[in-house]
Amino acid sequence: MVLVAVLGSNIAATMARIGLTPGFGFLERAANFEIGESAIPFRAGDSYARAIAVGVLNTAKVAVVSCILATVLGVALALMRLAGHPVLSGLVRWSIEVVRNTPLLLQLFFWIGLAHALPPPRRAVVWFDCVFLTNRGVYLPSVVIAEGSWMAITAIAAILLGWLALMWRSRARGPLAPLPLGLVAMLVLAVVIYASGFRISLHSPAVQGFNIQGAPA
């Protein structure tokens, strides 16, 4: 406690000597930098508090997508590992052993080196006319949801969850039949989608100038 008190006193004295004041006032200052991708609107000149909020939302989005992809990949590899084909099972087993027994830092160096080995955007490796591999990132098609469609998505999710809950209740107690409930749920979903003007589209990246227009993965 004495050591922490001495360090705090020295830090406060040094900051006062060079004209720095501790606090959170900097959050209201203008952040004169751009952020490449943001879930909420952001431009240079907005406050540092908004920049931090953009970073938190980007981190949450990456975490959710990573959890979903890791779950799908893990289940797929587990099923292939349990397959009766010796070649497929062996390849999956050796790939898992290599990944689990290799330091994470070494894996990061490998992927960074592989990324730098890719060509620039104007000479990108293109797969299926919608996937671009460049030294600036991997550009994938993005899903664009029209403005006002989030309410429809919420209603659809609520209807599906209600349907699943009723199906579980019918299996547990037996008085409700899943098939009529499914027909009713599909009818209600069709009405909600038609009434809300739900629109969703797929936006493919494209080369524009010296870069690729689209969000990198």
XYZ file of C-alpha atoms in Angstrom:
217
model
C 0.000 0.000 0.000
C 2.889 2.357 0.757
C 4.495 1.509 -2.597
C 1.231 2.187 -4.458
C 0.814 5.489 -2.599
C 4.366 6.590 -3.489
C 3.918 5.639 -7.147
C 0.572 7.461 -7.297
C 2.065 10.577 -5.748
C 4.990 10.568 -8.202
C 2.662 10.071 -11.175
C 0.383 12.909 -10.037
C 3.368 15.241 -9.503
C 4.836 14.408 -12.910
C 1.509 14.955 -14.680
C 1.036 18.297 -12.898
C 4.562 19.376 -13.895
C 3.989 18.706 -17.620
C 0.450 20.120 -17.620
C -1.612 16.918 -17.749
C -4.736 16.553 -15.648
C -6.164 13.094 -14.856
C -9.814 12.430 -15.582
C -12.233 11.489 -18.324
C -12.500 14.862 -19.989
C -10.646 13.552 -23.038
C -13.713 11.483 -23.953
C -15.416 14.668 -25.173
C -12.494 15.718 -27.379
C -12.495 15.203 -31.133
C -10.872 12.018 -32.420
C -9.127 13.085 -35.626
C -8.886 9.642 -37.203
C -11.037 7.310 -39.256
C -12.183 3.787 -38.406
C -12.368 1.416 -41.345
C -15.493 -0.462 -40.248
C -18.089 0.504 -37.666
C -21.482 -0.791 -36.589
C -22.636 2.774 -35.881
C -21.875 5.901 -37.944
C -18.437 7.351 -37.198
C -16.260 9.927 -38.921
C -13.121 11.877 -38.097
C -13.953 14.630 -35.643
C -16.372 12.631 -33.510
C -15.606 12.250 -29.825
C -13.255 9.705 -28.325
C -16.234 8.263 -26.415
C -17.938 7.415 -29.723
C -14.680 5.933 -31.041
C -14.453 3.692 -27.961
C -18.105 2.664 -28.453
C -17.319 1.726 -32.072
C -14.385 -0.375 -30.886
C -16.516 -2.163 -28.283
C -19.230 -2.944 -30.857
C -16.647 -4.169 -33.390
C -15.131 -6.420 -30.738
C -18.544 -7.811 -29.799
C -19.396 -8.467 -33.461
C -16.115 -10.277 -34.075
C -16.566 -12.304 -30.874
C -20.094 -13.426 -31.799
C -19.132 -14.331 -35.374
C -16.022 -16.158 -34.139
C -18.055 -18.200 -31.633
C -20.533 -19.214 -34.337
C -17.853 -20.131 -36.872
C -15.789 -21.969 -34.246
C -18.832 -24.001 -33.214
C -19.681 -24.932 -36.799
C -16.062 -25.781 -37.606
C -15.630 -27.776 -34.395
C -18.743 -29.861 -35.006
C -17.761 -30.488 -38.633
C -14.227 -31.570 -37.679
C -15.571 -33.784 -34.890
C -17.930 -35.551 -37.297
C -15.124 -36.036 -39.824
C -12.852 -37.304 -37.046
C -15.466 -39.931 -36.129
C -16.018 -40.914 -39.765
C -15.169 -44.430 -40.792
C -12.972 -43.295 -43.705
C -9.329 -43.721 -42.557
C -7.902 -40.984 -44.821
C -10.451 -38.350 -43.791
C -10.222 -39.258 -40.124
C -6.418 -39.253 -40.249
C -6.198 -35.853 -41.930
C -8.492 -34.307 -39.354
C -6.582 -35.944 -36.489
C -3.220 -34.691 -37.728
C -4.563 -31.180 -38.387
C -5.964 -31.024 -34.844
C -2.683 -32.257 -33.382
C -0.697 -29.653 -35.341
C -2.962 -26.790 -34.264
C -3.155 -27.852 -30.611
C 0.591 -28.529 -30.242
C 1.837 -25.409 -32.040
C 2.281 -22.151 -30.071
C -0.354 -19.542 -30.892
C 2.335 -16.916 -31.559
C 3.885 -19.151 -34.221
C 0.461 -19.614 -35.834
C -0.034 -15.837 -35.885
C 3.343 -15.365 -37.575
C 2.349 -17.971 -40.171
C -0.960 -16.296 -41.029
C 0.620 -12.827 -41.076
C 3.327 -14.066 -43.448
C 0.714 -15.727 -45.619
C -1.290 -12.500 -45.735
C 1.768 -10.484 -46.816
C 2.447 -13.046 -49.542
C -0.923 -12.321 -51.168
C -1.089 -9.802 -54.059
C -2.312 -6.185 -53.732
C -6.013 -5.375 -54.267
C -5.726 -4.609 -57.992
C -4.216 -8.071 -58.599
C -6.309 -9.920 -56.029
C -6.980 -13.638 -56.165
C -10.690 -13.923 -56.978
C -12.856 -16.943 -56.146
C -16.371 -17.288 -57.598
C -16.329 -13.565 -58.560
C -17.239 -12.596 -54.984
C -14.302 -13.577 -52.716
C -11.131 -11.462 -52.961
C -7.836 -12.536 -51.348
C -5.424 -9.597 -50.918
C -2.598 -8.502 -48.653
C -5.068 -6.087 -47.030
C -7.531 -8.778 -46.042
C -10.062 -11.298 -47.303
C -13.126 -9.596 -48.769
C -16.373 -11.583 -48.599
C -19.952 -10.803 -49.646
C -21.903 -8.968 -46.979
C -25.571 -9.194 -46.107
C -27.381 -5.841 -46.407
C -30.620 -5.490 -44.458
C -32.877 -2.669 -45.600
C -33.774 0.089 -43.160
C -36.834 -0.776 -41.110
C -36.407 -4.531 -41.518
C -34.972 -5.104 -38.044
C -38.471 -5.023 -36.542
C -39.513 -7.763 -38.946
C -36.430 -9.792 -37.994
C -37.313 -9.418 -34.309
C -40.904 -10.523 -34.970
C -39.734 -13.520 -37.026
C -37.301 -14.570 -34.299
C -40.048 -14.262 -31.656
C -42.463 -16.344 -33.726
C -39.852 -19.053 -34.325
C -38.908 -19.167 -30.652
C -42.578 -19.399 -29.683
C -43.095 -22.198 -32.175
C -40.112 -24.125 -30.794
C -41.391 -23.635 -27.240
C -44.830 -24.973 -28.184
C -43.276 -27.959 -29.957
C -41.259 -28.753 -26.853
C -44.423 -28.460 -24.752
C -46.324 -30.754 -27.109
C -43.601 -33.404 -26.866
C -43.474 -33.100 -23.097
C -47.230 -33.107 -22.411
C -48.846 -34.281 -25.631
C -51.952 -32.071 -26.085
C -50.609 -29.969 -28.963
C -49.689 -31.261 -32.414
C -46.466 -29.863 -33.968
C -47.727 -29.946 -37.574
C -50.678 -27.517 -37.152
C -48.465 -25.244 -35.066
C -45.884 -25.268 -37.842
C -48.482 -24.326 -40.458
C -49.796 -21.502 -38.279
C -46.273 -20.234 -37.626
C -45.426 -20.251 -41.351
C -48.643 -18.359 -42.132
C -47.921 -15.726 -39.476
C -44.332 -15.389 -40.752
C -45.572 -14.849 -44.311
C -47.961 -12.129 -43.119
C -45.243 -10.394 -41.086
C -42.742 -10.461 -43.962
C -45.311 -9.150 -46.452
C -46.632 -6.390 -44.172
C -43.240 -5.117 -43.002
C -41.640 -4.850 -46.425
C -38.744 -6.989 -45.263
C -35.856 -6.714 -47.705
C -32.467 -8.364 -47.504
C -29.772 -8.419 -50.190
C -26.237 -9.689 -50.737
C -23.546 -7.099 -51.519
C -20.477 -8.453 -53.306
C -17.140 -6.584 -53.049
C -15.671 -5.018 -56.176
C -12.352 -3.444 -57.196
C -12.549 0.368 -57.180
C -9.386 2.316 -57.869
C -6.508 1.018 -55.785
C -8.683 -0.754 -53.236
C -11.679 -3.073 -52.948
C -15.053 -1.697 -51.945
C -16.443 -3.921 -49.232
C -15.803 -4.991 -45.666
C -12.768 -7.282 -45.185
C -13.134 -10.391 -43.073
